[in-house]
Every structure is written in structure tokens, then in C-alpha cells.
Coordinates of N, CA and C in Angstrom, one line a residue:
M1 N 207.6 -32.5 173.7 CA 206.6 -31.4 173.8 C 207.3 -30.1 174.0
N2 N 206.9 -29.1 173.3 CA 207.4 -27.7 173.4 C 208.9 -27.7 173.3
D3 N 209.7 -27.2 174.3 CA 211.1 -27.1 174.1 C 211.9 -28.4 174.1
Q4 N 211.2 -29.5 174.4 CA 211.9 -30.8 174.3 C 212.0 -31.3 172.9
I5 N 211.3 -30.7 172.0 CA 211.4 -31.2 170.6 C 212.7 -30.8 170.0
R6 N 213.5 -31.7 169.5 CA 214.8 -31.4 169.0 C 214.8 -31.7 167.5
T7 N 214.3 -30.7 166.7 CA 214.4 -30.8 165.3 C 214.3 -29.4 164.7
K8 N 214.8 -29.2 163.5 CA 214.8 -27.8 163.0 C 213.4 -27.4 162.4
E9 N 212.7 -28.4 161.8 CA 211.4 -28.0 161.3 C 210.4 -29.2 161.5
V10 N 209.1 -28.8 161.5 CA 208.1 -29.8 161.8 C 206.9 -29.6 160.8
R11 N 206.1 -30.6 160.6 CA 204.9 -30.5 159.9 C 203.8 -30.2 160.9
L12 N 203.3 -29.0 160.9 CA 202.4 -28.5 161.9 C 200.9 -28.7 161.6
V13 N 200.2 -29.2 162.6 CA 198.8 -29.4 162.5 C 198.1 -28.5 163.5
G14 N 197.1 -27.8 163.1 CA 196.4 -26.8 164.0 C 195.5 -27.5 165.0
P15 N 195.0 -26.8 166.0 CA 194.2 -27.3 167.1 C 192.9 -28.0 166.6
A16 N 192.4 -27.6 165.4 CA 191.2 -28.2 164.9 C 191.5 -29.3 163.9
G17 N 192.8 -29.7 163.8 CA 193.2 -30.7 162.8 C 193.5 -30.2 161.4
E18 N 193.5 -28.8 161.3 CA 193.8 -28.3 160.0 C 195.4 -28.3 159.7
Q19 N 195.7 -28.5 158.5 CA 197.1 -28.6 158.1 C 197.7 -27.2 157.9
V20 N 198.7 -26.9 158.7 CA 199.4 -25.6 158.6 C 200.6 -25.7 157.6
G21 N 201.2 -26.8 157.6 CA 202.3 -27.0 156.7 C 203.7 -27.2 157.4
I22 N 204.7 -27.2 156.7 CA 206.1 -27.4 157.2 C 206.6 -26.0 157.7
V23 N 206.9 -25.9 158.9 CA 207.4 -24.7 159.5 C 208.6 -25.0 160.4
S24 N 209.4 -23.9 160.7 CA 210.5 -24.1 161.6 C 210.0 -24.3 163.0
I25 N 210.9 -25.0 163.8 CA 210.5 -25.3 165.2 C 210.2 -24.0 165.9
D26 N 211.0 -22.9 165.6 CA 210.8 -21.7 166.3 C 209.5 -21.0 166.0
K27 N 209.1 -21.1 164.7 CA 207.8 -20.6 164.4 C 206.6 -21.4 165.0
A28 N 206.8 -22.7 165.0 CA 205.8 -23.6 165.6 C 205.6 -23.3 167.1
L29 N 206.7 -23.0 167.8 CA 206.6 -22.7 169.2 C 206.0 -21.3 169.4
Q30 N 206.3 -20.4 168.5 CA 205.7 -19.1 168.6 C 204.2 -19.1 168.4
L31 N 203.7 -19.9 167.4 CA 202.3 -20.1 167.2 C 201.6 -20.7 168.4
A32 N 202.3 -21.7 169.0 CA 201.7 -22.3 170.2 C 201.5 -21.3 171.3
A33 N 202.6 -20.5 171.5 CA 202.5 -19.5 172.6 C 201.4 -18.4 172.3
D34 N 201.2 -18.1 171.0 CA 200.2 -17.1 170.6 C 198.8 -17.5 171.0
V35 N 198.5 -18.8 170.9 CA 197.2 -19.3 171.2 C 197.1 -20.0 172.6
D36 N 198.2 -19.9 173.3 CA 198.3 -20.5 174.7 C 198.0 -22.0 174.7
L37 N 198.7 -22.7 173.7 CA 198.6 -24.2 173.6 C 199.9 -24.8 173.6
D38 N 200.0 -26.1 173.7 CA 201.3 -26.8 173.7 C 201.6 -27.3 172.3
L39 N 202.8 -27.4 172.0 CA 203.3 -28.0 170.7 C 203.7 -29.5 171.1
V40 N 202.9 -30.4 170.6 CA 203.1 -31.8 170.9 C 203.5 -32.6 169.7
E41 N 204.5 -33.4 169.8 CA 205.0 -34.2 168.7 C 204.1 -35.5 168.7
V42 N 203.4 -35.7 167.6 CA 202.4 -36.8 167.5 C 202.9 -37.9 166.6
A43 N 203.9 -37.6 165.7 CA 204.4 -38.6 164.8 C 205.9 -38.4 164.7
P44 N 206.7 -38.8 165.7 CA 208.1 -38.5 165.7 C 209.0 -39.2 164.6
T45 N 208.4 -40.3 164.0 CA 209.2 -41.0 163.0 C 209.0 -40.4 161.6
A46 N 208.0 -39.5 161.4 CA 207.8 -39.0 160.1 C 208.9 -38.0 159.8
R47 N 209.1 -37.7 158.5 CA 210.1 -36.8 158.0 C 209.5 -35.7 157.2
P48 N 209.4 -34.4 157.8 CA 209.8 -34.1 159.1 C 208.7 -34.6 160.1
P49 N 209.0 -34.6 161.5 CA 208.1 -35.0 162.5 C 206.8 -34.2 162.4
V50 N 205.7 -34.8 162.8 CA 204.4 -34.1 162.8 C 204.1 -33.7 164.2
C51 N 203.8 -32.4 164.4 CA 203.5 -31.8 165.7 C 202.1 -31.2 165.6
K52 N 201.4 -31.1 166.7 CA 200.1 -30.6 166.8 C 199.9 -29.6 167.9
L53 N 199.2 -28.5 167.7 CA 198.9 -27.6 168.7 C 197.7 -28.1 169.5
M54 N 197.8 -28.3 170.9 CA 196.8 -28.8 171.7 C 197.0 -28.4 173.2
D55 N 195.9 -28.5 173.9 CA 196.0 -28.4 175.4 C 196.4 -29.7 175.9
Y56 N 197.7 -30.0 176.2 CA 198.1 -31.3 176.6 C 197.5 -31.8 177.9
G57 N 197.4 -30.9 178.8 CA 196.8 -31.3 180.1 C 195.4 -31.8 179.9
K58 N 194.6 -31.1 179.1 CA 193.2 -31.5 178.9 C 193.2 -32.8 178.1
Y59 N 194.1 -32.9 177.2 CA 194.2 -34.2 176.4 C 194.5 -35.4 177.3
K60 N 195.4 -35.2 178.2 CA 195.7 -36.3 179.1 C 194.5 -36.7 180.0
Y61 N 193.8 -35.7 180.5 CA 192.7 -35.9 181.4 C 191.6 -36.6 180.6
E62 N 191.3 -36.2 179.4 CA 190.2 -36.9 178.6 C 190.6 -38.3 178.2
S63 N 191.9 -38.5 177.9 CA 192.3 -39.8 177.6 C 192.2 -40.8 178.8
A64 N 192.5 -40.3 180.0 CA 192.4 -41.1 181.2 C 190.9 -41.4 181.5
Q65 N 190.0 -40.4 181.3 CA 188.6 -40.6 181.5 C 188.1 -41.7 180.5
K66 N 188.5 -41.7 179.3 CA 188.1 -42.7 178.3 C 188.6 -44.1 178.7
A67 N 189.8 -44.1 179.2 CA 190.4 -45.4 179.5 C 189.6 -46.0 180.7
R68 N 189.3 -45.2 181.7 CA 188.5 -45.7 182.9 C 187.1 -46.2 182.4
A69 N 186.5 -45.4 181.6 CA 185.2 -45.8 181.1 C 185.2 -47.1 180.3
S70 N 186.3 -47.3 179.5 CA 186.4 -48.5 178.8 C 186.6 -49.7 179.7
R71 N 187.4 -49.5 180.8 CA 187.6 -50.6 181.7 C 186.4 -50.9 182.5
R72 N 185.5 -49.9 182.8 CA 184.3 -50.2 183.5 C 183.3 -51.0 182.6
N73 N 183.3 -50.7 181.3 CA 182.4 -51.3 180.4 C 182.8 -52.7 180.0
Q74 N 184.1 -53.0 180.2 CA 184.7 -54.2 179.7 C 184.3 -55.3 180.8
Q75 N 183.8 -56.4 180.3 CA 183.4 -57.5 181.2 C 184.5 -58.6 181.0
Q76 N 185.0 -59.0 182.1 CA 186.0 -60.1 182.0 C 185.3 -61.4 181.9
T77 N 185.6 -62.1 180.8 CA 185.0 -63.4 180.5 C 185.9 -64.5 181.0
V78 N 185.4 -65.4 181.8 CA 186.1 -66.5 182.4 C 185.7 -67.8 181.7
I79 N 186.6 -68.7 181.4 CA 186.3 -69.9 180.8 C 186.4 -71.0 181.8
K80 N 185.3 -71.6 182.2 CA 185.3 -72.7 183.1 C 185.4 -74.0 182.3
E81 N 185.8 -75.1 183.0 CA 185.9 -76.4 182.3 C 185.1 -77.5 183.0
M82 N 184.4 -78.3 182.3 CA 183.7 -79.4 182.9 C 184.1 -80.7 182.1
K83 N 184.5 -81.7 182.8 CA 185.0 -82.9 182.2 C 183.9 -84.0 182.4
L84 N 183.6 -84.8 181.3 CA 182.7 -85.9 181.4 C 183.3 -87.1 180.7
R85 N 182.8 -88.3 181.1 CA 183.1 -89.5 180.4 C 182.0 -89.9 179.4
P86 N 182.4 -90.5 178.3 CA 181.3 -90.9 177.3 C 180.2 -91.8 177.8
K87 N 180.5 -92.6 178.9 CA 179.5 -93.5 179.4 C 179.1 -93.1 180.8
I88 N 179.0 -91.8 181.0 CA 178.6 -91.2 182.3 C 177.2 -91.6 182.7
D89 N 177.0 -91.9 184.0 CA 175.7 -92.3 184.4 C 174.7 -91.1 184.5
K90 N 173.4 -91.4 184.6 CA 172.4 -90.3 184.5 C 172.6 -89.3 185.7
H91 N 172.9 -89.8 186.9 CA 173.0 -88.9 188.1 C 174.2 -88.0 187.9
D92 N 175.3 -88.5 187.6 CA 176.5 -87.7 187.4 C 176.3 -86.7 186.2
Y93 N 175.6 -87.1 185.2 CA 175.4 -86.2 184.1 C 174.5 -85.0 184.5
E94 N 173.5 -85.3 185.3 CA 172.6 -84.2 185.7 C 173.3 -83.3 186.6
T95 N 174.2 -83.8 187.5 CA 175.0 -83.0 188.4 C 175.9 -82.1 187.6
K96 N 176.6 -82.6 186.7 CA 177.6 -81.8 185.9 C 176.9 -80.8 185.0
K97 N 175.7 -81.2 184.5 CA 174.9 -80.3 183.7 C 174.5 -79.1 184.6
G98 N 174.1 -79.4 185.8 CA 173.8 -78.3 186.8 C 174.9 -77.3 187.0
H99 N 176.1 -77.8 187.1 CA 177.3 -76.9 187.2 C 177.5 -76.1 186.0
I100 N 177.3 -76.7 184.8 CA 177.4 -75.9 183.5 C 176.4 -74.8 183.5
V101 N 175.1 -75.1 183.9 CA 174.1 -74.1 183.9 C 174.4 -73.0 184.8
R102 N 175.0 -73.3 186.0 CA 175.4 -72.3 186.9 C 176.5 -71.4 186.4
F103 N 177.5 -72.0 185.7 CA 178.5 -71.2 185.1 C 178.0 -70.3 184.0
L104 N 177.1 -70.8 183.2 CA 176.5 -70.0 182.1 C 175.6 -68.8 182.7
T105 N 174.9 -69.1 183.8 CA 174.1 -68.1 184.4 C 174.9 -67.0 185.0
A106 N 176.1 -67.3 185.4 CA 177.1 -66.3 185.9 C 177.7 -65.5 184.8
G107 N 177.5 -65.9 183.6 CA 178.0 -65.2 182.4 C 179.4 -65.7 181.9
D108 N 179.8 -66.9 182.4 CA 181.0 -67.5 182.0 C 180.9 -68.5 180.8
K109 N 181.9 -68.6 180.0 CA 182.0 -69.6 179.0 C 182.3 -70.9 179.6
V110 N 182.0 -72.0 179.0 CA 182.3 -73.3 179.5 C 182.9 -74.2 178.4
K111 N 184.1 -74.8 178.8 CA 184.8 -75.7 177.9 C 184.4 -77.1 178.4
I112 N 183.7 -77.9 177.6 CA 183.2 -79.2 178.0 C 184.1 -80.2 177.3
T113 N 184.7 -81.1 178.1 CA 185.7 -82.0 177.6 C 185.1 -83.4 177.9
I114 N 185.1 -84.2 176.8 CA 184.7 -85.7 176.9 C 186.1 -86.4 176.9
M115 N 186.3 -87.2 178.0 CA 187.6 -87.9 178.1 C 187.4 -89.4 177.7
F116 N 188.1 -89.9 176.7 CA 188.1 -91.2 176.3 C 189.2 -92.0 176.9
R117 N 188.9 -93.3 177.3 CA 190.0 -94.1 177.8 C 189.9 -95.5 177.1
G118 N 191.0 -96.1 176.9 CA 191.1 -97.5 176.4 C 190.3 -97.6 175.1
R119 N 189.4 -98.6 175.0 CA 188.7 -98.9 173.8 C 187.7 -97.8 173.5
E120 N 187.4 -96.9 174.4 CA 186.4 -95.8 174.1 C 187.0 -94.9 173.0
Q121 N 188.3 -94.9 172.8 CA 188.8 -94.0 171.8 C 188.4 -94.4 170.4
S122 N 188.0 -95.7 170.2 CA 187.5 -96.1 168.9 C 186.0 -95.8 168.7
R123 N 185.4 -95.2 169.7 CA 183.9 -94.9 169.6 C 183.7 -93.4 169.8
P124 N 184.3 -92.5 169.0 CA 184.1 -91.1 169.2 C 182.7 -90.6 169.1
E125 N 181.8 -91.4 168.4 CA 180.4 -91.0 168.2 C 179.7 -91.0 169.6
L126 N 180.2 -91.7 170.6 CA 179.6 -91.7 171.9 C 179.7 -90.3 172.5
G127 N 180.9 -89.7 172.4 CA 181.2 -88.4 172.9 C 180.4 -87.3 172.2
R128 N 180.3 -87.5 170.9 CA 179.6 -86.5 170.1 C 178.1 -86.5 170.4
R129 N 177.6 -87.7 170.5 CA 176.1 -87.7 170.9 C 175.9 -87.1 172.2
L130 N 176.8 -87.3 173.2 CA 176.6 -86.7 174.5 C 176.7 -85.2 174.4
L131 N 177.6 -84.7 173.7 CA 177.8 -83.2 173.5 C 176.6 -82.6 172.8
D132 N 176.0 -83.3 171.8 CA 174.9 -82.9 171.1 C 173.7 -82.8 172.0
K133 N 173.5 -83.8 172.9 CA 172.4 -83.9 173.8 C 172.5 -82.7 174.8
L134 N 173.7 -82.5 175.3 CA 173.9 -81.4 176.3 C 173.7 -80.1 175.7
A135 N 174.2 -79.9 174.5 CA 173.9 -78.6 173.8 C 172.5 -78.3 173.6
E136 N 171.7 -79.3 173.3 CA 170.2 -79.2 173.1 C 169.6 -78.8 174.4
E137 N 170.0 -79.4 175.5 CA 169.3 -79.2 176.8 C 169.6 -77.8 177.4
I138 N 170.7 -77.2 177.0 CA 171.1 -75.9 177.5 C 171.0 -74.8 176.4
S139 N 170.2 -75.1 175.4 CA 170.2 -74.2 174.2 C 169.5 -72.9 174.5
D140 N 168.7 -72.8 175.6 CA 168.1 -71.6 176.0 C 169.0 -70.7 176.8
L141 N 170.2 -71.2 177.2 CA 171.1 -70.4 178.0 C 172.4 -70.2 177.2
A142 N 172.7 -71.0 176.2 CA 174.1 -70.9 175.6 C 174.0 -71.2 174.1
V143 N 175.1 -70.7 173.5 CA 175.3 -71.0 172.0 C 176.6 -71.7 171.9
I144 N 176.8 -72.5 170.9 CA 178.0 -73.2 170.7 C 179.0 -72.2 170.1
E145 N 180.1 -71.9 170.8 CA 181.1 -71.1 170.3 C 182.2 -71.8 169.5
S146 N 182.5 -73.0 169.9 CA 183.4 -73.9 169.2 C 182.8 -75.3 169.2
A147 N 182.5 -75.8 167.9 CA 181.9 -77.1 167.8 C 182.8 -78.2 168.3
A148 N 182.1 -79.3 168.6 CA 182.9 -80.5 169.1 C 183.9 -80.9 168.1
K149 N 185.1 -81.1 168.6 CA 186.2 -81.6 167.8 C 187.2 -82.5 168.7
Q150 N 187.8 -83.5 168.0 CA 188.7 -84.4 168.7 C 190.0 -83.7 168.9
D151 N 190.5 -84.0 170.1 CA 191.9 -83.4 170.5 C 192.6 -84.5 171.2
G152 N 193.3 -85.4 170.5 CA 193.9 -86.5 171.2 C 192.9 -87.5 171.8
R153 N 193.0 -87.7 173.1 CA 192.1 -88.6 173.7 C 190.8 -87.9 174.2
N154 N 190.7 -86.6 173.9 CA 189.6 -85.9 174.4 C 188.8 -85.3 173.2
M155 N 187.5 -85.0 173.5 CA 186.7 -84.3 172.5 C 186.2 -83.0 173.2
I156 N 186.3 -81.9 172.6 CA 186.1 -80.6 173.3 C 185.1 -79.8 172.5
M157 N 184.2 -79.1 173.3 CA 183.2 -78.2 172.8 C 183.2 -77.0 173.7
V158 N 183.1 -75.8 173.2 CA 183.0 -74.6 174.0 C 181.7 -73.9 173.8
V159 N 181.0 -73.6 174.9 CA 179.7 -72.9 174.8 C 179.8 -71.6 175.5
A160 N 179.1 -70.6 175.0 CA 179.1 -69.3 175.6 C 177.7 -68.8 176.0
P161 N 177.5 -68.0 177.0 CA 176.2 -67.6 177.4 C 175.5 -66.7 176.4
I162 N 174.2 -66.8 176.2 CA 173.5 -66.0 175.2 C 173.5 -64.6 175.6
R163 N 173.3 -64.3 176.9 CA 173.2 -62.9 177.4 C 174.4 -62.6 178.4
P164 N 174.8 -61.4 178.5 CA 175.9 -61.0 179.4 C 175.6 -61.3 180.8
K165 N 176.7 -61.2 181.6 CA 176.6 -61.5 183.1 C 175.4 -60.7 183.7
G166 N 174.7 -61.5 184.6 CA 173.7 -60.9 185.4 C 172.3 -60.7 184.7
E167 N 172.2 -61.0 183.4 CA 171.0 -60.9 182.7 C 170.3 -62.2 182.5
I168 N 170.9 -63.3 182.8 CA 170.3 -64.6 182.5 C 169.4 -64.9 183.7
N169 N 168.2 -65.4 183.4 CA 167.3 -65.8 184.5 C 167.8 -67.0 185.3
K170 N 168.2 -66.8 186.5 CA 168.8 -67.8 187.3 C 167.9 -69.0 187.6
A171 N 166.6 -68.9 187.3 CA 165.7 -70.0 187.5 C 165.7 -71.0 186.4
G172 N 166.3 -70.7 185.3 CA 166.3 -71.6 184.2 C 167.3 -72.7 184.4
G173 N 166.9 -73.9 183.9 CA 167.8 -75.1 184.0 C 167.8 -75.9 182.7
G174 N 167.8 -75.2 181.6 CA 167.8 -75.8 180.3 C 166.4 -75.8 179.7
R175 N 166.2 -76.4 178.5 CA 164.9 -76.4 177.9 C 163.8 -77.1 178.7
K176 N 164.2 -78.2 179.4 CA 163.2 -78.9 180.2 C 162.7 -78.0 181.3
G177 N 163.6 -77.3 182.0 CA 163.2 -76.4 183.0 C 162.2 -75.3 182.5
R178 N 162.5 -74.8 181.3 CA 161.7 -73.8 180.8 C 160.3 -74.3 180.5
D179 N 160.2 -75.5 179.9 CA 158.9 -76.2 179.7 C 158.1 -76.3 180.9
R180 N 158.8 -76.7 182.0 CA 158.1 -76.9 183.3 C 157.5 -75.6 183.8
D181 N 158.3 -74.5 183.6 CA 157.8 -73.2 184.1 C 156.6 -72.7 183.3
E182 N 156.6 -73.0 181.9 CA 155.5 -72.6 181.1 C 154.3 -73.4 181.5
A183 N 154.5 -74.7 181.8 CA 153.3 -75.5 182.1 C 152.7 -75.1 183.5
A184 N 153.6 -74.7 184.4 CA 153.1 -74.2 185.7 C 152.3 -72.9 185.6
E185 N 152.7 -72.0 184.6 CA 152.0 -70.8 184.4 C 150.6 -71.1 183.8
A186 N 150.6 -72.1 183.0 CA 149.3 -72.3 182.3 C 148.3 -73.1 183.2
A187 N 148.8 -73.9 184.2 CA 147.9 -74.6 185.0 C 147.2 -73.7 186.0
P188 N 145.9 -74.0 186.3 CA 145.2 -73.2 187.3 C 145.7 -73.5 188.7
S189 N 145.7 -72.5 189.6 CA 146.2 -72.7 190.9 C 145.2 -73.4 191.8
E190 N 145.6 -74.3 192.7 CA 144.7 -75.0 193.5 C 144.1 -74.1 194.6
D191 N 144.9 -73.0 194.9 CA 144.4 -72.1 195.9 C 143.4 -71.1 195.4
A192 N 143.2 -71.0 194.1 CA 142.3 -70.0 193.6 C 140.9 -70.4 194.0
P193 N 140.1 -69.4 194.4 CA 138.7 -69.7 194.9 C 137.8 -70.2 193.7
A194 N 137.0 -71.1 194.0 CA 136.1 -71.7 193.0 C 135.1 -70.6 192.5
Q195 N 134.8 -70.6 191.3 CA 133.9 -69.6 190.7 C 132.5 -69.8 191.3
A196 N 131.8 -68.9 191.9 CA 130.5 -69.1 192.4 C 129.5 -69.3 191.3
E197 N 128.6 -70.2 191.6 CA 127.6 -70.5 190.6 C 126.5 -69.4 190.7
A198 N 125.9 -69.0 189.6 CA 124.9 -68.0 189.6 C 123.6 -68.6 190.2
P199 N 122.9 -68.0 191.1 CA 121.7 -68.6 191.7 C 120.6 -68.7 190.7
A200 N 119.9 -69.8 190.8 CA 118.8 -70.1 189.9 C 117.7 -69.0 190.0
E201 N 117.1 -68.6 188.9 CA 116.1 -67.6 188.9 C 114.8 -68.1 189.5
A202 N 114.3 -67.4 190.5 CA 113.0 -67.9 191.1 C 111.9 -67.7 190.1
P203 N 111.0 -68.7 190.1 CA 109.8 -68.6 189.1 C 108.9 -67.5 189.5
A204 N 108.3 -66.8 188.5 CA 107.5 -65.7 188.7 C 106.1 -66.2 189.3
E205 N 105.6 -65.4 190.3 CA 104.3 -65.7 190.9 C 103.2 -65.6 189.9
K206 N 102.2 -66.5 189.9 CA 101.1 -66.5 189.0 C 100.1 -65.5 189.6
P207 N 99.5 -64.7 188.7 CA 98.5 -63.7 189.2 C 97.2 -64.4 189.7
D208 N 96.6 -63.8 190.7 CA 95.4 -64.3 191.3 C 94.2 -64.2 190.3
E209 N 93.6 -65.4 189.9 CA 92.6 -65.4 188.8 C 91.2 -65.4 189.4
T210 N 91.1 -65.3 190.8 CA 89.7 -65.4 191.4 C 88.9 -64.1 191.0
P211 N 87.7 -64.3 190.5 CA 87.0 -63.1 190.1 C 86.5 -62.3 191.3
A212 N 86.5 -61.0 191.1 CA 86.0 -60.1 192.2 C 84.6 -60.3 192.4
S213 N 84.1 -60.3 193.7 CA 82.7 -60.4 194.0 C 81.9 -59.1 193.9

């Protein structure tokens, strides 16, 4: 920058991005001084090097602001892992599915691993059916990012949350949970007061037909 630039001539770019052309370093420094800007080398490997007239302090400040904003907006995605056996019992399956739902609700991806042992390795369809079932039951929370594939003795599938962190309804527990919620909303509440029946209309009185005396 400025006097630190060691070259006889530069390709100069103006403050608005306009091309000034190839000028001597002395002329470039003089032009920078005339408009109270810095001469900054932006492409040192070019021949001749490219320099630009700019307010370097302002440039550094704006760059730092953009970097901070980018870091704030960037969400760190964590990949959790859940391991299952192809012949897992119903209770363990529901427990592990609950953990997966919790991870997805927190906005994390989940790597689901089916572990085969012994003769189970000759029945990969067991693991695939289990993964298909799980993917269906959590389909309202997640999408399949990496389809089920065999990896040695394991079968792996990766699912990702549909919505970013903090936006997933924590009450959801898969498609079945959503169906239960919808059924509960549709059912009438037991505490609701019964609708009062309209009182029966009283019969009209008959006029007195006795003739006047």
C-alpha cells in the first residue's frame, strides 16, 4: 500500500472501478494524494501489478462488518449418529426413534447406522426395510440427504431436518404424532358446556267463546 509498493509502473483502477490505465508509480501516488485516498495493490502477480485508489481504513472496516454478519448468519450443523440392529425390538426402536426426533428438532442432521453381525450380513433387506420404515415415520421432520447404502458390515442413511434450528415444532414425534394431534383438534372437548335446548313454545290461549249477555 502506498509507499510500500515496489514497482516502477502499475495498472491503475479509480475509486469507482474505472480503468485509468498503466501509469508510473509516482503518478499513481500523486493521484492518490490528490483525492486523499490510498493506493492499494489488489493484484500483485499481474504484469504490471494492479492497484486501486480507495479508502483502505473504510475498506477494512466494511470487510470486518461483513465477516461478522456472515458468521452470525451461519448456522453450525452437527451430525449426530444413531446405531440400530436389524432385529431391534419394538421398545428399543421407539426409544432410539425418540432420540432421532430430538436431534432433528434441535436442527441437527442424523447419521443412522444399521449394524449387521454374523449371518445378518446375508440379509441386507432387513436393514433397508428398517430404514425405510424409520424414514416414513419421521418424514414430517426430515428429508433423506443420503439414501441407504451398504458400507462393509453397516448400512448407513443420513437424514436432515426440513426446517432450520429452532423452527421445528417440538411437539411433533413423526407422522403418527401429527395424526394424533389432528385427531385431538377435531374431537369435541369433554369440558365444553352442553348446548342448551330451546324451550318448547307454549300453546296459544284459546279466545273466550261465551256470548255476551
